[in-house]
Amino acid sequence: TLAVDIGGTGIKALVLSATGKPLTERNRIKTPRPATPGAVITTIVGLAKDQGKFDRVSVGFPGVVRRGVTVTAPNLDGNWRNFKLAEALSEKLGKPVRVANDADVQGFGAIEGHGVELVLTLGTGMGSALFVDGRLVPNLEMAHHPYQRGRTYEELLGDKARKKIGKKKWNRRLITAIATLEHAFNYNRLYIGGGNAQKIILKLPSNTRIVENVVGLLGGIALWRDQP
């Protein structure tokens, strides 16, 4: 399985075995600007050529996805609205393609599958995924919910905010947001991934774990669980 992770700043890819183990080295290319569907697909095709042989493709996408169609893409380009990504990429690569929200994919790679588990991805924007006993609660877009004074989680915790207010204040905001989310979801465990997870300097609650960025690719195998 060729696993692809589309991010606001970078697009990553590697090939996974049938059991979800990496078979190749992860490649990363900067996300093109503007990040139109055509430009992103061209980038993925280039990454795929470097990865060698594969039979199918899993894609993590930074927005709402329904049946392979991208509904929103707040950190990419307006032309992604209602774009048939799975179909378009399948035509280019000649392989079956499945697409899911990037935080959902990262969650599949991170969770233990017991109780209520919440996943946050901190990067250009913010992603979220909720699982109950290993089952995904679809289309949880916490990032765009109002959080403080009419501003959303993403507006307060996205990369633009981090650069504006600095690492220390951003960390304090994050700890406050985590406390709010724990009261809202009463989760057993919280997983934090994405590029900015490495910029966390304050002590996290005992039920919170930082996961490596590659988990956003490893979870791609879960999109094919109904097939060997």
PDB file of C-alpha atoms in Angstrom:
ATOM      1  CA  THR A   1       0.000   0.000   0.000  1.00  0.00           C
ATOM      2  CA  LEU A   2       1.369   3.412  -0.987  1.00  0.00           C
ATOM      3  CA  ALA A   3       0.518   5.666   1.960  1.00  0.00           C
ATOM      4  CA  VAL A   4       0.339   9.404   1.271  1.00  0.00           C
ATOM      5  CA  ASP A   5      -0.069  12.206   3.788  1.00  0.00           C
ATOM      6  CA  ILE A   6      -1.072  15.580   2.326  1.00  0.00           C
ATOM      7  CA  GLY A   7      -0.169  18.453   4.627  1.00  0.00           C
ATOM      8  CA  GLY A   8      -0.344  22.213   4.407  1.00  0.00           C
ATOM      9  CA  THR A   9       3.453  22.485   4.124  1.00  0.00           C
ATOM     10  CA  GLY A  10       4.581  19.034   2.983  1.00  0.00           C
ATOM     11  CA  ILE A  11       3.389  15.899   1.191  1.00  0.00           C
ATOM     12  CA  LYS A  12       4.842  12.612   2.437  1.00  0.00           C
ATOM     13  CA  ALA A  13       4.769   9.041   1.119  1.00  0.00           C
ATOM     14  CA  LEU A  14       6.041   5.541   1.828  1.00  0.00           C
ATOM     15  CA  VAL A  15       5.030   1.963   0.993  1.00  0.00           C
ATOM     16  CA  LEU A  16       3.558  -0.328   3.656  1.00  0.00           C
ATOM     17  CA  SER A  17       3.488  -4.117   3.834  1.00  0.00           C
ATOM     18  CA  ALA A  18       0.236  -6.064   4.186  1.00  0.00           C
ATOM     19  CA  THR A  19       0.626  -5.795   7.965  1.00  0.00           C
ATOM     20  CA  GLY A  20       1.330  -2.051   7.875  1.00  0.00           C
ATOM     21  CA  LYS A  21       5.125  -2.153   8.270  1.00  0.00           C
ATOM     22  CA  PRO A  22       7.216   0.372   6.283  1.00  0.00           C
ATOM     23  CA  LEU A  23       8.901  -1.175   3.255  1.00  0.00           C
ATOM     24  CA  THR A  24      10.526   2.029   1.966  1.00  0.00           C
ATOM     25  CA  GLU A  25      12.002   5.239   3.304  1.00  0.00           C
ATOM     26  CA  ARG A  26       9.605   8.130   3.780  1.00  0.00           C
ATOM     27  CA  ASN A  27       9.872  10.811   1.084  1.00  0.00           C
ATOM     28  CA  ARG A  28       8.719  14.390   1.569  1.00  0.00           C
ATOM     29  CA  ILE A  29       8.169  17.206  -0.914  1.00  0.00           C
ATOM     30  CA  LYS A  30       6.970  20.700  -0.067  1.00  0.00           C
ATOM     31  CA  THR A  31       3.293  21.255  -0.760  1.00  0.00           C
ATOM     32  CA  PRO A  32       3.038  23.265  -4.008  1.00  0.00           C
ATOM     33  CA  ARG A  33       1.723  26.805  -3.940  1.00  0.00           C
ATOM     34  CA  PRO A  34      -0.968  27.319  -4.915  1.00  0.00           C
ATOM     35  CA  ALA A  35      -2.004  23.891  -3.616  1.00  0.00           C
ATOM     36  CA  THR A  36      -4.517  23.167  -6.371  1.00  0.00           C
ATOM     37  CA  PRO A  37      -5.767  19.619  -6.992  1.00  0.00           C
ATOM     38  CA  GLY A  38      -3.715  19.353 -10.169  1.00  0.00           C
ATOM     39  CA  ALA A  39      -0.486  20.527  -8.525  1.00  0.00           C
ATOM     40  CA  VAL A  40      -0.917  18.239  -5.522  1.00  0.00           C
ATOM     41  CA  ILE A  41      -1.730  15.210  -7.668  1.00  0.00           C
ATOM     42  CA  THR A  42       1.353  15.877  -9.809  1.00  0.00           C
ATOM     43  CA  THR A  43       3.443  15.960  -6.622  1.00  0.00           C
ATOM     44  CA  ILE A  44       1.957  12.656  -5.425  1.00  0.00           C
ATOM     45  CA  VAL A  45       2.661  11.015  -8.794  1.00  0.00           C
ATOM     46  CA  GLY A  46       6.291  12.118  -8.482  1.00  0.00           C
ATOM     47  CA  LEU A  47       6.544  10.708  -4.969  1.00  0.00           C
ATOM     48  CA  ALA A  48       4.948   7.450  -6.103  1.00  0.00           C
ATOM     49  CA  LYS A  49       7.585   6.949  -8.801  1.00  0.00           C
ATOM     50  CA  ASP A  50      10.330   7.200  -6.167  1.00  0.00           C
ATOM     51  CA  GLN A  51       8.625   4.643  -3.918  1.00  0.00           C
ATOM     52  CA  GLY A  52       8.696   1.717  -6.356  1.00  0.00           C
ATOM     53  CA  LYS A  53       6.004  -0.954  -6.661  1.00  0.00           C
ATOM     54  CA  PHE A  54       2.650  -0.874  -4.867  1.00  0.00           C
ATOM     55  CA  ASP A  55      -0.832  -2.320  -5.418  1.00  0.00           C
ATOM     56  CA  ARG A  56      -3.123   0.300  -3.893  1.00  0.00           C
ATOM     57  CA  VAL A  57      -3.057   3.771  -2.357  1.00  0.00           C
ATOM     58  CA  SER A  58      -4.190   5.330   0.925  1.00  0.00           C
ATOM     59  CA  VAL A  59      -4.331   9.109   1.247  1.00  0.00           C
ATOM     60  CA  GLY A  60      -4.678  11.282   4.341  1.00  0.00           C
ATOM     61  CA  PHE A  61      -6.210  14.636   3.390  1.00  0.00           C
ATOM     62  CA  PRO A  62      -6.418  17.816   5.537  1.00  0.00           C
ATOM     63  CA  GLY A  63     -10.168  18.353   5.394  1.00  0.00           C
ATOM     64  CA  VAL A  64     -13.525  16.615   5.373  1.00  0.00           C
ATOM     65  CA  VAL A  65     -13.664  13.642   2.994  1.00  0.00           C
ATOM     66  CA  ARG A  66     -16.770  11.707   1.961  1.00  0.00           C
ATOM     67  CA  ARG A  67     -16.421   8.584  -0.212  1.00  0.00           C
ATOM     68  CA  GLY A  68     -13.226   9.796  -1.817  1.00  0.00           C
ATOM     69  CA  VAL A  69     -14.530  13.324  -2.422  1.00  0.00           C
ATOM     70  CA  THR A  70     -12.864  16.244  -0.631  1.00  0.00           C
ATOM     71  CA  VAL A  71     -15.508  18.512   0.886  1.00  0.00           C
ATOM     72  CA  THR A  72     -13.293  21.086   2.631  1.00  0.00           C
ATOM     73  CA  ALA A  73      -9.599  22.021   2.482  1.00  0.00           C
ATOM     74  CA  PRO A  74      -9.087  25.119   4.655  1.00  0.00           C
ATOM     75  CA  ASN A  75      -5.282  25.129   4.322  1.00  0.00           C
ATOM     76  CA  LEU A  76      -4.977  24.268   0.631  1.00  0.00           C
ATOM     77  CA  ASP A  77      -6.950  25.774  -2.265  1.00  0.00           C
ATOM     78  CA  GLY A  78     -10.574  26.631  -2.929  1.00  0.00           C
ATOM     79  CA  ASN A  79     -10.729  24.275  -5.906  1.00  0.00           C
ATOM     80  CA  TRP A  80     -10.695  21.256  -3.579  1.00  0.00           C
ATOM     81  CA  ARG A  81     -14.349  21.725  -2.714  1.00  0.00           C
ATOM     82  CA  ASN A  82     -16.263  18.630  -3.905  1.00  0.00           C
ATOM     83  CA  PHE A  83     -13.207  17.325  -5.787  1.00  0.00           C
ATOM     84  CA  LYS A  84     -13.158  13.590  -6.612  1.00  0.00           C
ATOM     85  CA  LEU A  85      -9.640  12.967  -5.330  1.00  0.00           C
ATOM     86  CA  ALA A  86      -9.797   9.171  -5.120  1.00  0.00           C
ATOM     87  CA  GLU A  87     -11.067   8.908  -8.683  1.00  0.00           C
ATOM     88  CA  ALA A  88      -8.617  11.457 -10.118  1.00  0.00           C
ATOM     89  CA  LEU A  89      -5.577   9.971  -8.399  1.00  0.00           C
ATOM     90  CA  SER A  90      -6.596   6.437  -9.342  1.00  0.00           C
ATOM     91  CA  GLU A  91      -6.677   7.469 -12.998  1.00  0.00           C
ATOM     92  CA  LYS A  92      -3.168   8.934 -12.734  1.00  0.00           C
ATOM     93  CA  LEU A  93      -1.599   6.022 -10.849  1.00  0.00           C
ATOM     94  CA  GLY A  94      -3.597   3.149 -12.334  1.00  0.00           C
ATOM     95  CA  LYS A  95      -4.282   1.757  -8.851  1.00  0.00           C
ATOM     96  CA  PRO A  96      -7.294   1.741  -6.502  1.00  0.00           C
ATOM     97  CA  VAL A  97      -7.244   4.718  -4.124  1.00  0.00           C
ATOM     98  CA  ARG A  98      -8.949   5.392  -0.802  1.00  0.00           C
ATOM     99  CA  VAL A  99      -8.949   8.784   0.885  1.00  0.00           C
ATOM    100  CA  ALA A 100      -9.723   9.812   4.469  1.00  0.00           C
ATOM    101  CA  ASN A 101      -9.193  12.817   6.713  1.00  0.00           C
ATOM    102  CA  ASP A 102      -5.526  13.029   7.724  1.00  0.00           C
ATOM    103  CA  ALA A 103      -6.247  13.108  11.473  1.00  0.00           C
ATOM    104  CA  ASP A 104      -8.446  10.012  11.066  1.00  0.00           C
ATOM    105  CA  VAL A 105      -5.594   8.204   9.328  1.00  0.00           C
ATOM    106  CA  GLN A 106      -3.125   9.261  12.000  1.00  0.00           C
ATOM    107  CA  GLY A 107      -5.569   8.047  14.625  1.00  0.00           C
ATOM    108  CA  PHE A 108      -5.760   4.604  13.046  1.00  0.00           C
ATOM    109  CA  GLY A 109      -1.999   4.409  13.366  1.00  0.00           C
ATOM    110  CA  ALA A 110      -1.877   5.675  16.955  1.00  0.00           C
ATOM    111  CA  ILE A 111      -4.818   4.327  18.942  1.00  0.00           C
ATOM    112  CA  GLU A 112      -4.926   1.247  21.152  1.00  0.00           C
ATOM    113  CA  GLY A 113      -8.588   0.527  20.354  1.00  0.00           C
ATOM    114  CA  HIS A 114     -10.006   0.640  23.880  1.00  0.00           C
ATOM    115  CA  GLY A 115     -12.350   3.216  25.361  1.00  0.00           C
ATOM    116  CA  VAL A 116     -12.608   6.808  24.148  1.00  0.00           C
ATOM    117  CA  GLU A 117      -9.488   8.033  22.356  1.00  0.00           C
ATOM    118  CA  LEU A 118      -8.999  11.527  20.924  1.00  0.00           C
ATOM    119  CA  VAL A 119      -6.366  12.456  18.343  1.00  0.00           C
ATOM    120  CA  LEU A 120      -5.119  15.990  17.621  1.00  0.00           C
ATOM    121  CA  THR A 121      -2.767  16.940  14.812  1.00  0.00           C
ATOM    122  CA  LEU A 122      -0.895  20.224  15.154  1.00  0.00           C
ATOM    123  CA  GLY A 123       0.607  21.576  11.963  1.00  0.00           C
ATOM    124  CA  THR A 124      -0.330  24.302   9.505  1.00  0.00           C
ATOM    125  CA  GLY A 125      -3.805  23.967  10.969  1.00  0.00           C
ATOM    126  CA  MET A 126      -5.285  21.580  13.505  1.00  0.00           C
ATOM    127  CA  GLY A 127      -6.913  18.225  12.898  1.00  0.00           C
ATOM    128  CA  SER A 128      -8.944  16.003  15.201  1.00  0.00           C
ATOM    129  CA  ALA A 129     -10.314  12.477  15.294  1.00  0.00           C
ATOM    130  CA  LEU A 130     -12.390  10.631  17.877  1.00  0.00           C
ATOM    131  CA  PHE A 131     -12.489   6.852  18.357  1.00  0.00           C
ATOM    132  CA  VAL A 132     -14.694   4.731  20.610  1.00  0.00           C
ATOM    133  CA  ASP A 133     -13.400   1.184  21.177  1.00  0.00           C
ATOM    134  CA  GLY A 134     -11.400   1.500  17.967  1.00  0.00           C
ATOM    135  CA  ARG A 135     -14.322   2.729  15.863  1.00  0.00           C
ATOM    136  CA  LEU A 136     -14.033   6.134  14.228  1.00  0.00           C
ATOM    137  CA  VAL A 137     -16.625   8.828  14.893  1.00  0.00           C
ATOM    138  CA  PRO A 138     -16.693  10.388  11.407  1.00  0.00           C
ATOM    139  CA  ASN A 139     -16.230  14.029  10.419  1.00  0.00           C
ATOM    140  CA  LEU A 140     -15.177  15.456  13.767  1.00  0.00           C
ATOM    141  CA  GLU A 141     -13.869  18.908  12.814  1.00  0.00           C
ATOM    142  CA  MET A 142     -13.030  20.354  16.232  1.00  0.00           C
ATOM    143  CA  ALA A 143     -10.513  22.727  14.661  1.00  0.00           C
ATOM    144  CA  HIS A 144     -13.240  24.971  13.293  1.00  0.00           C
ATOM    145  CA  HIS A 145     -15.471  25.032  16.358  1.00  0.00           C
ATOM    146  CA  PRO A 146     -15.565  28.315  18.303  1.00  0.00           C
ATOM    147  CA  TYR A 147     -13.288  28.046  21.337  1.00  0.00           C
ATOM    148  CA  GLN A 148     -12.504  31.443  22.899  1.00  0.00           C
ATOM    149  CA  ARG A 149     -14.113  34.794  22.147  1.00  0.00           C
ATOM    150  CA  GLY A 150     -15.476  33.569  18.846  1.00  0.00           C
ATOM    151  CA  ARG A 151     -12.113  32.271  17.651  1.00  0.00           C
ATOM    152  CA  THR A 152     -11.699  28.642  16.692  1.00  0.00           C
ATOM    153  CA  TYR A 153      -9.210  26.070  17.967  1.00  0.00           C
ATOM    154  CA  GLU A 154      -7.296  26.350  14.696  1.00  0.00           C
ATOM    155  CA  GLU A 155      -7.120  30.142  14.872  1.00  0.00           C
ATOM    156  CA  LEU A 156      -5.627  29.892  18.352  1.00  0.00           C
ATOM    157  CA  LEU A 157      -3.425  26.806  17.920  1.00  0.00           C
ATOM    158  CA  GLY A 158      -2.515  26.711  14.217  1.00  0.00           C
ATOM    159  CA  ASP A 159       0.975  27.462  12.962  1.00  0.00           C
ATOM    160  CA  LYS A 160       0.165  31.075  12.166  1.00  0.00           C
ATOM    161  CA  ALA A 161      -0.848  31.682  15.784  1.00  0.00           C
ATOM    162  CA  ARG A 162       2.246  29.903  17.108  1.00  0.00           C
ATOM    163  CA  LYS A 163       4.540  32.109  15.052  1.00  0.00           C
ATOM    164  CA  LYS A 164       2.675  35.246  16.096  1.00  0.00           C
ATOM    165  CA  ILE A 165       2.546  34.700  19.871  1.00  0.00           C
ATOM    166  CA  GLY A 166       5.665  32.578  20.417  1.00  0.00           C
ATOM    167  CA  LYS A 167       6.304  29.071  21.680  1.00  0.00           C
ATOM    168  CA  LYS A 168       5.684  29.678  25.419  1.00  0.00           C
ATOM    169  CA  LYS A 169       2.299  31.362  25.037  1.00  0.00           C
ATOM    170  CA  TRP A 170       1.260  28.848  22.385  1.00  0.00           C
ATOM    171  CA  ASN A 171       2.123  26.025  24.772  1.00  0.00           C
ATOM    172  CA  ARG A 172       0.010  27.584  27.525  1.00  0.00           C
ATOM    173  CA  ARG A 173      -2.905  27.891  25.117  1.00  0.00           C
ATOM    174  CA  LEU A 174      -2.503  24.249  24.164  1.00  0.00           C
ATOM    175  CA  ILE A 175      -2.555  23.041  27.773  1.00  0.00           C
ATOM    176  CA  THR A 176      -5.730  25.065  28.402  1.00  0.00           C
ATOM    177  CA  ALA A 177      -7.337  23.631  25.257  1.00  0.00           C
ATOM    178  CA  ILE A 178      -6.433  20.081  26.309  1.00  0.00           C
ATOM    179  CA  ALA A 179      -8.163  20.601  29.656  1.00  0.00           C
ATOM    180  CA  THR A 180     -11.271  21.873  27.853  1.00  0.00           C
ATOM    181  CA  LEU A 181     -11.312  18.926  25.445  1.00  0.00           C
ATOM    182  CA  GLU A 182     -10.888  16.414  28.250  1.00  0.00           C
ATOM    183  CA  HIS A 183     -13.964  17.810  29.998  1.00  0.00           C
ATOM    184  CA  ALA A 184     -15.888  17.758  26.708  1.00  0.00           C
ATOM    185  CA  PHE A 185     -15.051  14.184  25.651  1.00  0.00           C
ATOM    186  CA  ASN A 186     -14.010  12.448  28.895  1.00  0.00           C
ATOM    187  CA  TYR A 187     -11.496  10.515  26.837  1.00  0.00           C
ATOM    188  CA  ASN A 188      -9.275   7.754  28.177  1.00  0.00           C
ATOM    189  CA  ARG A 189      -6.302   8.828  26.129  1.00  0.00           C
ATOM    190  CA  LEU A 190      -5.219  11.755  23.959  1.00  0.00           C
ATOM    191  CA  TYR A 191      -2.673  11.437  21.140  1.00  0.00           C
ATOM    192  CA  ILE A 192      -0.984  14.517  19.690  1.00  0.00           C
ATOM    193  CA  GLY A 193       0.781  14.388  16.336  1.00  0.00           C
ATOM    194  CA  GLY A 194       1.734  16.664  13.466  1.00  0.00           C
ATOM    195  CA  GLY A 195       4.829  18.759  12.899  1.00  0.00           C
ATOM    196  CA  ASN A 196       4.177  21.153  15.769  1.00  0.00           C
ATOM    197  CA  ALA A 197       3.801  18.358  18.330  1.00  0.00           C
ATOM    198  CA  GLN A 198       7.593  18.547  18.578  1.00  0.00           C
ATOM    199  CA  LYS A 199       7.296  22.151  19.768  1.00  0.00           C
ATOM    200  CA  ILE A 200       5.467  21.200  22.971  1.00  0.00           C
ATOM    201  CA  ILE A 201       7.656  22.159  25.951  1.00  0.00           C
ATOM    202  CA  LEU A 202       5.188  22.034  28.853  1.00  0.00           C
ATOM    203  CA  LYS A 203       4.339  18.888  30.783  1.00  0.00           C
ATOM    204  CA  LEU A 204       1.328  17.082  29.368  1.00  0.00           C
ATOM    205  CA  PRO A 205      -1.317  15.192  31.375  1.00  0.00           C
ATOM    206  CA  SER A 206      -0.480  11.562  32.136  1.00  0.00           C
ATOM    207  CA  ASN A 207      -3.116  10.278  29.690  1.00  0.00           C
ATOM    208  CA  THR A 208      -1.619  12.244  26.788  1.00  0.00           C
ATOM    209  CA  ARG A 209       1.038  10.970  24.393  1.00  0.00           C
ATOM    210  CA  ILE A 210       2.945  12.598  21.547  1.00  0.00           C
ATOM    211  CA  VAL A 211       3.142  10.378  18.454  1.00  0.00           C
ATOM    212  CA  GLU A 212       5.701  10.509  15.660  1.00  0.00           C
ATOM    213  CA  ASN A 213       4.786  12.173  12.377  1.00  0.00           C
ATOM    214  CA  VAL A 214       5.204   8.910  10.453  1.00  0.00           C
ATOM    215  CA  VAL A 215       2.085   7.583  12.207  1.00  0.00           C
ATOM    216  CA  GLY A 216       0.108   9.705   9.739  1.00  0.00           C
ATOM    217  CA  LEU A 217       1.347   7.316   7.057  1.00  0.00           C
ATOM    218  CA  LEU A 218       1.287   4.060   9.012  1.00  0.00           C
ATOM    219  CA  GLY A 219      -2.439   4.433   9.666  1.00  0.00           C
ATOM    220  CA  GLY A 220      -3.091   4.258   5.926  1.00  0.00           C
ATOM    221  CA  ILE A 221      -3.233   0.471   6.055  1.00  0.00           C
ATOM    222  CA  ALA A 222      -6.473   0.722   8.039  1.00  0.00           C
ATOM    223  CA  LEU A 223      -8.308   2.114   5.016  1.00  0.00           C
ATOM    224  CA  TRP A 224      -8.029  -1.367   3.446  1.00  0.00           C
ATOM    225  CA  ARG A 225      -9.013  -3.509   6.426  1.00  0.00           C
ATOM    226  CA  ASP A 226     -11.861  -5.094   4.491  1.00  0.00           C
ATOM    227  CA  GLN A 227      -9.371  -6.415   1.930  1.00  0.00           C
ATOM    228  CA  PRO A 228      -6.289  -8.623   2.422  1.00  0.00           C
TER     229      PRO A 228
END
